[in-house]
Coordinates of C-alpha atoms in Angstrom, one line a residue:
Chain A
X1 CA -45.7 81.0 327.4
X2 CA -46.7 79.4 323.6
X3 CA -48.2 81.4 320.8
X4 CA -49.1 78.4 319.0
X5 CA -50.6 76.5 321.8
X6 CA -52.7 79.6 322.7
X7 CA -54.2 79.6 319.3
X8 CA -54.8 76.1 319.3
X9 CA -56.7 76.3 322.4
X10 CA -58.6 79.5 321.7
X11 CA -59.9 77.6 318.9
X12 CA -60.6 74.2 321.0
X13 CA -62.4 77.3 323.5
X14 CA -64.9 77.8 320.6
X15 CA -65.0 74.5 319.3
X16 CA -66.3 73.6 323.2
X17 CA -68.7 76.4 323.2
X18 CA -70.4 75.3 320.0
X19 CA -71.3 71.9 321.8
X20 CA -74.0 73.9 324.0
X21 CA -76.1 75.0 321.2
X22 CA -75.2 72.1 319.4
X23 CA -77.0 69.7 322.5
X24 CA -80.0 72.3 322.5
X25 CA -80.3 71.0 318.8
X26 CA -80.0 67.4 319.8
X27 CA -82.3 67.7 322.8
X28 CA -84.6 70.2 321.1
X29 CA -85.3 67.6 318.4
X30 CA -86.3 64.9 321.1
X31 CA -89.1 66.8 322.6
X32 CA -92.9 67.0 321.6
X33 CA -93.2 70.5 319.4
X34 CA -94.9 72.4 322.0
X35 CA -91.9 72.2 324.5
X36 CA -88.7 72.4 321.3
X37 CA -87.8 76.2 322.5
X38 CA -88.1 75.8 326.6
X39 CA -85.8 72.8 326.1
X40 CA -82.8 74.9 323.4
X41 CA -83.5 77.5 326.2
X42 CA -82.5 75.3 328.9
X43 CA -78.9 74.5 326.8
X44 CA -78.7 77.7 325.4
X45 CA -79.2 80.0 328.3
X46 CA -76.3 78.5 330.2
X47 CA -74.1 80.1 328.3
X48 CA -75.4 83.4 329.8
X49 CA -75.7 82.1 332.9
X50 CA -73.1 80.2 333.5
X51 CA -70.5 82.5 332.1
X52 CA -71.1 85.0 334.2
X53 CA -71.0 83.1 337.4
X54 CA -67.5 81.4 336.4
X55 CA -65.9 84.9 335.9
X56 CA -67.7 86.0 339.2
X57 CA -66.8 83.0 341.3
X58 CA -67.0 79.6 339.4
X59 CA -63.4 79.6 338.1
X60 CA -61.8 80.7 341.5
X61 CA -63.7 78.0 343.5
X62 CA -62.4 75.7 340.8
X63 CA -58.8 76.7 340.1
X64 CA -58.0 79.4 342.9
X65 CA -55.6 77.8 345.6
X66 CA -56.1 74.8 347.0
X67 CA -58.3 74.9 350.4
X68 CA -58.0 71.2 352.2
X69 CA -58.1 69.7 348.8
X70 CA -61.7 70.2 349.2
X71 CA -62.6 73.7 346.9
X72 CA -60.5 76.4 345.3
X73 CA -60.0 79.9 346.9
X74 CA -61.4 83.0 346.3
X75 CA -58.0 84.6 345.1
X76 CA -59.5 84.9 341.2
X77 CA -62.9 85.9 341.9
X78 CA -63.8 88.7 339.6
X79 CA -61.1 87.1 337.5
X80 CA -58.6 89.5 339.7
X81 CA -55.1 88.1 338.7
X82 CA -56.6 86.3 335.5
X83 CA -54.5 88.1 332.9
X84 CA -53.3 88.2 329.4
X85 CA -50.1 86.4 330.3
X86 CA -49.4 83.1 332.2
X87 CA -48.8 84.8 335.6
X88 CA -50.7 82.0 338.1
X89 CA -52.2 80.3 335.4
X90 CA -52.7 76.6 335.9
X91 CA -51.2 76.0 332.2
X92 CA -48.0 77.9 332.1
X93 CA -47.9 78.0 328.3
X94 CA -51.1 79.5 328.2
X95 CA -52.2 82.9 329.2
X96 CA -54.4 82.7 332.2
X97 CA -57.5 84.1 330.5
X98 CA -57.1 81.3 327.6
X99 CA -57.1 78.4 330.4
X100 CA -60.1 80.3 332.1
X101 CA -62.4 80.8 329.3
X102 CA -61.5 77.2 328.1
X103 CA -62.5 76.0 331.1
X104 CA -65.3 78.4 331.2
X105 CA -67.3 76.3 328.3
X106 CA -66.9 72.9 329.8
X107 CA -68.6 74.6 333.1
X108 CA -71.3 75.8 330.6
X109 CA -72.4 72.3 328.7
X110 CA -72.6 70.4 332.1
X111 CA -75.8 71.7 333.4
X112 CA -76.8 72.0 330.1
X113 CA -76.5 68.2 329.8
X114 CA -78.6 67.6 333.4
X115 CA -81.6 69.5 331.6
X116 CA -82.3 66.1 329.4
X117 CA -83.8 64.7 332.3
X118 CA -86.4 66.9 333.6
X119 CA -87.1 68.0 329.7
X120 CA -90.8 68.7 329.2
X121 CA -92.0 69.8 332.7
X122 CA -89.4 72.1 334.6
X123 CA -90.2 75.5 335.4
X124 CA -87.8 78.2 333.9
X125 CA -87.3 80.5 337.2
X126 CA -86.2 77.2 339.4
X127 CA -84.3 75.8 336.7
X128 CA -82.1 79.0 336.6
X129 CA -81.9 79.0 340.5
X130 CA -81.4 75.3 340.4
X131 CA -78.7 75.6 337.6
X132 CA -76.9 78.4 339.3
X133 CA -76.3 76.6 342.6
X134 CA -75.2 73.5 341.1
X135 CA -72.4 75.0 339.0
X136 CA -71.4 76.5 342.3
X137 CA -71.9 73.6 344.7
X138 CA -71.2 70.5 342.6
X139 CA -69.8 71.5 339.3
X140 CA -66.8 74.0 340.9
X141 CA -65.7 71.4 343.7
X142 CA -65.7 68.3 341.2
X143 CA -63.9 70.5 338.7
X144 CA -61.4 71.5 341.9
X145 CA -61.3 68.0 342.9
X146 CA -60.1 66.4 339.5
X147 CA -58.2 69.4 337.8
X148 CA -57.5 72.3 340.5
X149 CA -55.5 70.7 342.8
X150 CA -57.8 68.7 345.0
X151 CA -57.5 65.2 346.8
X152 CA -59.0 63.2 343.7
X153 CA -56.4 64.4 341.0
X154 CA -53.8 63.8 344.1
X155 CA -55.1 60.3 344.6
X156 CA -54.2 59.8 340.9
X157 CA -57.5 59.6 339.4
X158 CA -57.1 59.9 335.6
X159 CA -59.9 62.2 334.2
X160 CA -58.1 63.3 330.6
X161 CA -61.3 65.8 329.3
X162 CA -64.1 65.2 332.0
X163 CA -65.5 61.8 332.6
X164 CA -65.9 62.6 336.4
X165 CA -66.4 66.4 336.2
X166 CA -68.6 66.7 333.2
X167 CA -70.6 63.4 332.8
X168 CA -70.5 61.6 335.9
X169 CA -71.3 64.6 337.5
X170 CA -74.5 65.7 335.2
X171 CA -75.5 61.8 335.0
X172 CA -75.8 61.5 338.7
X173 CA -77.5 64.8 338.9
X174 CA -80.0 63.6 336.1
X175 CA -80.7 60.4 337.9
X176 CA -81.5 62.6 341.0
X177 CA -83.8 64.8 339.6
X178 CA -86.0 62.2 337.3
X179 CA -86.5 61.0 340.3
X180 CA -87.7 64.0 342.5
X181 CA -89.4 65.6 339.8
X182 CA -91.1 62.6 338.7
X183 CA -92.9 61.8 335.4
X184 CA -94.0 63.8 332.8
X185 CA -97.9 64.1 332.7
X186 CA -98.9 61.3 330.8
X187 CA -95.8 59.3 330.9
X188 CA -96.8 55.7 330.3
X189 CA -100.4 56.8 328.4
X190 CA -99.1 59.3 326.0
X191 CA -96.4 58.5 323.5
X192 CA -93.8 61.1 324.0
X193 CA -92.3 60.8 320.1
X194 CA -89.6 63.0 319.0
X195 CA -90.6 66.2 317.0
X196 CA -87.7 66.5 315.0
X197 CA -85.2 63.7 314.6
X198 CA -83.1 66.1 311.8
X199 CA -82.4 68.6 314.1
X200 CA -81.1 66.2 316.5
X201 CA -78.8 64.5 314.7
X202 CA -77.4 67.9 313.3
X203 CA -77.1 68.4 317.0
X204 CA -75.3 64.8 317.6
X205 CA -73.2 66.1 314.4
X206 CA -72.2 69.3 316.3
X207 CA -71.8 67.7 319.8
X208 CA -69.0 65.1 317.8
X209 CA -67.5 68.4 316.0
X210 CA -67.1 70.2 319.0
X211 CA -66.2 67.2 321.3
X212 CA -62.7 67.6 319.0
X213 CA -61.9 70.7 321.1
X214 CA -63.3 69.4 324.4
X215 CA -60.7 66.2 324.0
X216 CA -58.0 67.7 322.2
X217 CA -58.1 70.9 323.6
X218 CA -57.8 69.1 327.0
X219 CA -53.9 68.6 326.5
X220 CA -53.8 72.0 326.7
X221 CA -51.0 72.4 324.1
X222 CA -51.1 71.8 320.2
X223 CA -48.9 68.7 320.6
X224 CA -49.0 65.0 320.0
X225 CA -50.8 64.3 322.9
X226 CA -53.7 66.6 321.6
X227 CA -53.6 64.4 318.3
X228 CA -54.1 61.3 320.0
X229 CA -57.0 62.6 322.1
X230 CA -58.4 63.9 318.6
X231 CA -57.7 60.4 317.0
X232 CA -59.4 58.4 319.8
X233 CA -62.2 60.6 319.7
X234 CA -63.1 60.2 316.6
X235 CA -62.4 56.3 316.4
X236 CA -64.4 55.7 319.8
X237 CA -67.4 57.6 318.5
X238 CA -67.5 56.0 315.3
X239 CA -67.2 52.5 317.0
X240 CA -70.0 53.4 319.2
X241 CA -72.2 54.8 316.7
X242 CA -72.1 51.2 315.0
X243 CA -71.9 49.0 317.9
X244 CA -75.4 51.0 319.4
X245 CA -77.1 50.5 315.5
X246 CA -76.0 46.5 315.4
X247 CA -77.6 46.1 319.1
X248 CA -80.7 47.6 318.0
X249 CA -80.7 46.1 314.7
X250 CA -80.4 42.5 316.8
X251 CA -82.0 43.3 319.4
X252 CA -85.3 45.5 317.9
X253 CA -85.2 44.5 313.9
X254 CA -84.0 47.6 312.7
X255 CA -81.3 50.3 312.9
X256 CA -82.7 53.9 313.5
X257 CA -81.0 57.4 312.8
X258 CA -81.8 58.6 316.7
X259 CA -79.5 54.8 317.5
X260 CA -76.6 56.2 315.4
X261 CA -76.9 59.6 316.9
X262 CA -77.5 57.9 320.6
X263 CA -74.5 55.5 320.0
X264 CA -71.9 58.6 318.7
X265 CA -72.7 60.8 321.7
X266 CA -72.3 57.5 324.1
X267 CA -68.9 57.2 322.4
X268 CA -67.7 60.8 323.2
X269 CA -68.8 60.1 326.4
X270 CA -67.1 57.3 327.4
X271 CA -63.5 58.6 325.6
X272 CA -63.8 61.4 327.4
X273 CA -61.8 60.6 330.5
X274 CA -59.3 58.3 328.6
X275 CA -58.7 60.3 325.3
X276 CA -55.4 61.3 326.1
X277 CA -54.5 57.9 327.9
X278 CA -55.6 55.3 325.4
X279 CA -54.0 54.5 322.3
X280 CA -56.9 54.8 319.3
X281 CA -56.9 50.7 318.5
X282 CA -58.4 50.7 322.3
X283 CA -60.1 53.4 321.4
X284 CA -62.3 51.5 319.2
X285 CA -62.7 49.0 321.9
X286 CA -63.9 51.4 324.3
X287 CA -66.2 52.5 321.8
X288 CA -67.6 49.0 320.8
X289 CA -68.4 48.8 324.1
X290 CA -69.7 52.0 325.1
X291 CA -72.6 51.7 322.4
X292 CA -73.9 48.3 323.5
X293 CA -73.7 49.2 327.4
X294 CA -75.6 52.4 326.5
X295 CA -78.2 50.8 324.4
X296 CA -78.7 48.5 327.3
X297 CA -78.7 51.3 329.9
X298 CA -81.7 53.1 327.6
X299 CA -83.8 49.7 327.9
X300 CA -83.0 49.0 331.6
X301 CA -84.3 52.5 332.0
X302 CA -87.6 51.8 330.2
X303 CA -87.9 48.8 332.9
X304 CA -87.5 50.6 335.8
X305 CA -90.3 52.8 335.2
X306 CA -88.3 56.6 336.3
X307 CA -88.8 59.3 333.7
X308 CA -85.1 60.7 332.3
X309 CA -87.0 62.5 329.4
X310 CA -84.0 62.5 327.1
X311 CA -81.6 59.6 328.8
X312 CA -79.1 61.5 330.5
X313 CA -78.5 58.8 332.7
X314 CA -78.2 56.3 330.3
X315 CA -76.0 57.8 328.1
X316 CA -73.9 60.5 330.5
X317 CA -73.8 58.7 333.4
X318 CA -73.6 55.2 332.6
X319 CA -71.1 56.2 329.4
X320 CA -69.0 58.7 331.4
X321 CA -68.8 55.8 334.6
X322 CA -67.7 52.6 332.3
X323 CA -64.9 55.2 330.3
X324 CA -63.6 56.2 333.9
X325 CA -63.3 52.4 334.7
X326 CA -62.0 51.4 331.3
X327 CA -59.3 54.2 331.3
X328 CA -58.0 52.3 334.5
X329 CA -58.2 49.1 332.3
X330 CA -56.6 50.6 328.9
X331 CA -54.3 53.3 329.5
X332 CA -51.0 52.8 328.4
X333 CA -50.2 56.4 327.0
X334 CA -48.3 58.3 329.7
X335 CA -50.1 56.2 332.4
X336 CA -50.6 52.6 333.2
X337 CA -53.7 50.9 333.7
X338 CA -54.6 47.4 334.2
X339 CA -53.6 45.6 330.8
X340 CA -49.9 47.8 331.4
X341 CA -49.7 45.8 334.4
X342 CA -51.1 48.1 337.0
X343 CA -54.1 47.2 338.6
X344 CA -53.8 50.0 341.2
X345 CA -55.0 52.2 338.9
X346 CA -58.4 50.6 338.4
X347 CA -58.9 50.6 342.2
X348 CA -57.9 54.3 341.8
X349 CA -60.4 55.0 339.1
X350 CA -63.5 53.1 340.9
X351 CA -63.0 55.3 344.1
X352 CA -63.4 58.3 341.9
X353 CA -66.5 56.9 340.7
X354 CA -67.8 55.8 344.1
X355 CA -67.1 59.2 345.2
X356 CA -68.2 61.1 342.4
X357 CA -71.8 59.7 342.1
X358 CA -72.3 60.0 345.8
X359 CA -71.3 63.6 346.2
X360 CA -73.2 64.9 343.0
X361 CA -76.1 62.9 343.4
X362 CA -76.6 63.7 347.3
X363 CA -75.8 67.7 346.7
X364 CA -78.2 67.7 343.5
X365 CA -80.9 66.5 346.0
X366 CA -80.0 68.8 348.6
X367 CA -80.1 72.0 345.9
X368 CA -83.2 70.0 344.2
X369 CA -85.2 70.1 347.6
X370 CA -84.4 73.2 348.2
X371 CA -85.2 75.1 345.3
X372 CA -88.7 73.3 344.9
X373 CA -89.5 74.1 348.5
X374 CA -88.9 78.2 348.0
X375 CA -89.5 78.8 344.1
X376 CA -90.9 75.1 342.8
X377 CA -89.7 73.4 340.0
X378 CA -92.2 71.2 338.8
X379 CA -94.6 73.0 336.1
X380 CA -98.6 72.3 336.7
X381 CA -100.3 69.4 334.7
X382 CA -102.3 72.0 332.9
X383 CA -99.0 73.8 332.0
X384 CA -97.6 70.9 330.7
X385 CA -100.7 70.1 328.4
X386 CA -100.3 73.6 327.1
X387 CA -96.5 73.0 326.5
X388 CA -93.3 74.6 328.3
X389 CA -93.2 77.2 325.4
X390 CA -96.2 78.9 326.0
X391 CA -96.5 78.4 329.5
X392 CA -93.1 79.8 330.5
X393 CA -91.8 82.0 327.5
X394 CA -95.3 83.0 325.5
X395 CA -93.6 81.6 322.5
X396 CA -93.9 79.1 319.8
X397 CA -91.4 77.2 318.0
X398 CA -93.6 76.5 314.9
X399 CA -96.4 78.5 313.4
X400 CA -98.5 76.7 310.9
Chain B
X1 CA -127.4 64.2 293.4
X2 CA -124.5 62.1 294.6
X3 CA -121.9 62.8 296.9
X4 CA -118.6 60.5 296.5
X5 CA -116.4 60.1 299.3
X6 CA -112.7 58.9 298.1
X7 CA -110.6 57.9 300.8
X8 CA -107.3 56.8 299.8
X9 CA -103.0 56.7 299.6
X10 CA -101.7 60.1 299.5
X11 CA -99.6 59.2 296.3
X12 CA -102.3 58.5 294.3
X13 CA -104.4 61.9 294.4
X14 CA -102.5 62.4 291.4
X15 CA -103.8 59.5 289.5
X16 CA -107.3 59.7 290.8
X17 CA -107.8 63.3 290.0
X18 CA -106.5 62.7 286.5
X19 CA -108.7 59.6 285.9
X20 CA -111.9 62.0 287.7
X21 CA -110.7 65.0 285.3
X22 CA -110.8 62.5 282.6
X23 CA -114.3 61.3 282.3
X24 CA -115.5 64.9 283.0
X25 CA -115.6 65.8 286.3
X26 CA -115.5 69.2 287.0
X27 CA -114.3 69.9 290.6
X28 CA -113.6 68.2 293.6
X29 CA -112.4 69.2 297.0
X30 CA -109.1 67.2 298.8
X31 CA -108.4 67.1 302.4
X32 CA -105.1 65.6 304.3
X33 CA -107.1 62.9 306.4
X34 CA -105.9 60.2 309.0
X35 CA -107.4 57.3 309.9
X36 CA -107.4 53.6 310.1
X37 CA -108.8 50.6 308.7
X38 CA -108.0 47.0 308.2
X39 CA -104.3 48.3 307.2
X40 CA -104.3 49.7 311.1
X41 CA -101.4 51.9 312.4
X42 CA -97.8 51.2 312.3
X43 CA -95.1 50.9 314.7
X44 CA -92.5 53.4 315.7
X45 CA -89.2 52.8 317.7
X46 CA -87.3 55.5 319.4
X47 CA -84.7 54.5 321.4
X48 CA -85.8 51.1 322.2
X49 CA -89.5 52.8 323.3
X50 CA -92.1 51.3 321.2
X51 CA -94.9 53.5 320.0
X52 CA -98.4 52.5 318.3
X53 CA -99.4 54.8 315.6
X54 CA -102.8 54.2 315.0
X55 CA -103.8 57.0 312.8
X56 CA -102.2 56.7 309.3
X57 CA -102.1 59.7 306.6
X58 CA -104.7 59.6 303.8
X59 CA -106.5 61.8 301.6
X60 CA -109.6 62.2 301.2
X61 CA -111.2 63.5 297.6
X62 CA -114.7 64.7 297.8
X63 CA -116.6 65.0 294.2
X64 CA -120.9 65.8 293.9
X65 CA -122.3 64.6 290.7
X66 CA -125.3 64.2 288.6
X67 CA -127.2 60.3 289.9
X68 CA -126.6 58.8 286.2
X69 CA -123.0 59.9 286.8
X70 CA -122.0 58.5 290.1
X71 CA -121.3 54.8 289.0
X72 CA -119.1 56.0 285.9
X73 CA -117.1 58.5 288.6
X74 CA -116.6 55.6 291.6
X75 CA -115.4 52.8 289.0
X76 CA -112.8 55.5 287.8
X77 CA -111.9 56.2 291.1
X78 CA -111.8 53.0 292.3
X79 CA -109.5 51.7 289.2
X80 CA -107.3 54.4 289.5
X81 CA -106.7 54.4 293.4
X82 CA -106.2 50.3 293.2
X83 CA -102.9 48.9 294.4
X84 CA -104.2 45.6 295.2
X85 CA -102.7 45.8 298.9
X86 CA -104.3 46.3 302.3
X87 CA -104.7 50.0 303.0
X88 CA -106.1 51.3 299.6
X89 CA -109.2 52.8 301.4
X90 CA -112.8 53.1 300.9
X91 CA -115.5 54.8 298.4
X92 CA -118.6 56.1 300.4
X93 CA -121.8 57.4 298.1
X94 CA -124.4 59.0 299.8
X95 CA -127.2 61.5 298.6
X96 CA -127.2 65.0 298.0
X97 CA -130.5 67.0 298.9
X98 CA -129.0 70.5 297.8
X99 CA -126.5 72.3 296.0
X100 CA -126.1 75.6 295.8
X101 CA -123.4 78.0 293.8
X102 CA -122.7 81.0 296.5
X103 CA -121.6 83.4 293.1
X104 CA -125.0 83.1 291.2
X105 CA -127.4 81.6 293.4
X106 CA -128.0 78.4 291.2
X107 CA -129.5 75.1 292.4
X108 CA -129.6 71.5 292.0
X109 CA -127.7 70.5 289.1
X110 CA -127.0 73.4 287.6
X111 CA -124.7 74.4 290.7
X112 CA -122.7 71.4 290.3

């Protein structure tokens, strides 16, 4: 066990924790003022719900002893055997508790990411049950497949910090939810203008900051690989913020602040699976592509007409998929991708992408239908008019 | 008595107020209003989606003055509020039947 590594990963866990309130601000600023609290709540309360579920059963299903490559066993349920030393820890240099809490923060933010798709129209009770089921039935298996000894990791799929586990999974779920829940009342006739862009940009800044813990921490040691992941994360993000605003400048005539923030998030998403496998200069190339691609993805959404309110599909789904495939192309650090002469890696990445999308979309579909039929998920038109803050929480964000 | 409503650009408030005070106007009411005329609204773009914003923020200054004084007030306001660009606003002049000062009960021009 390494005290240095332990110190580093505990700090990284704290950085990743900060991403969730950062996401709450990012999303909160993008909705109308009558929905600001409900939207923030859908991120913030995941710190409560997911953390408890993670300790009870989620961690064990993700990292417990492998059952057929599909799911973890219940040996770590209720954190049994998860202690202050490295006994049974998937990372032998870290106390088991450190590894567990670092992974907990990833689990917290993932269902929160999905909430952007159904923002401004989801009932709180349904949302809580949906998120709990989604964590157990979608996130835990995905996490096990990639990192917990499951089939995807065994196949050799490269996912450094959660391109499939966090971003593609939430993106696929977001697409499913946006289609099933339907459009917000007034979609197409009312202008859904973000009520506080400075809040959104502050949130994007916090995400960028926290993402260093997310990606560098995924090295699971305070070593050179962590440094590489830190630098590639920063470079890809910087490049994507630039390429997004250049794309919209050329296409729409103005560079917007929301574009800069969105481009940064797209870059962060895209570099996530690749962070420890590419060099900083390839990270810049990857980031430049991410900004343009995700901007294009959002243009397509406006044409297709489904109401992914805060563009989870266009940024996390598309960015995560692109990042996973580009990992198979650009990997030269520790692993070899297409440019290093290993075309097979790209095929493996492709299989992991298809499997992730198919599994997450199908499971989300089932969970959504079950919760919708029992508890109900979509708020009435009247409640949407009133605003979800008043309708669901009896609060208002601003008094004026 | 005449009521003069001056609807103009928000940043012109101080200049119009100073000009009116300068010629002897003793009181005014200011409101933040929204509307559009020939200037129209403007376009906002969020992640590539365009929104037409029809109503542009303006300020409205209401002044009630003696009939003989109205033309001077209009001219002072017009000069102070003018930039020469579309969107400078409009001035409406209408007749006021009665004015009552609540505190004293005075009426007519005494109450202005």
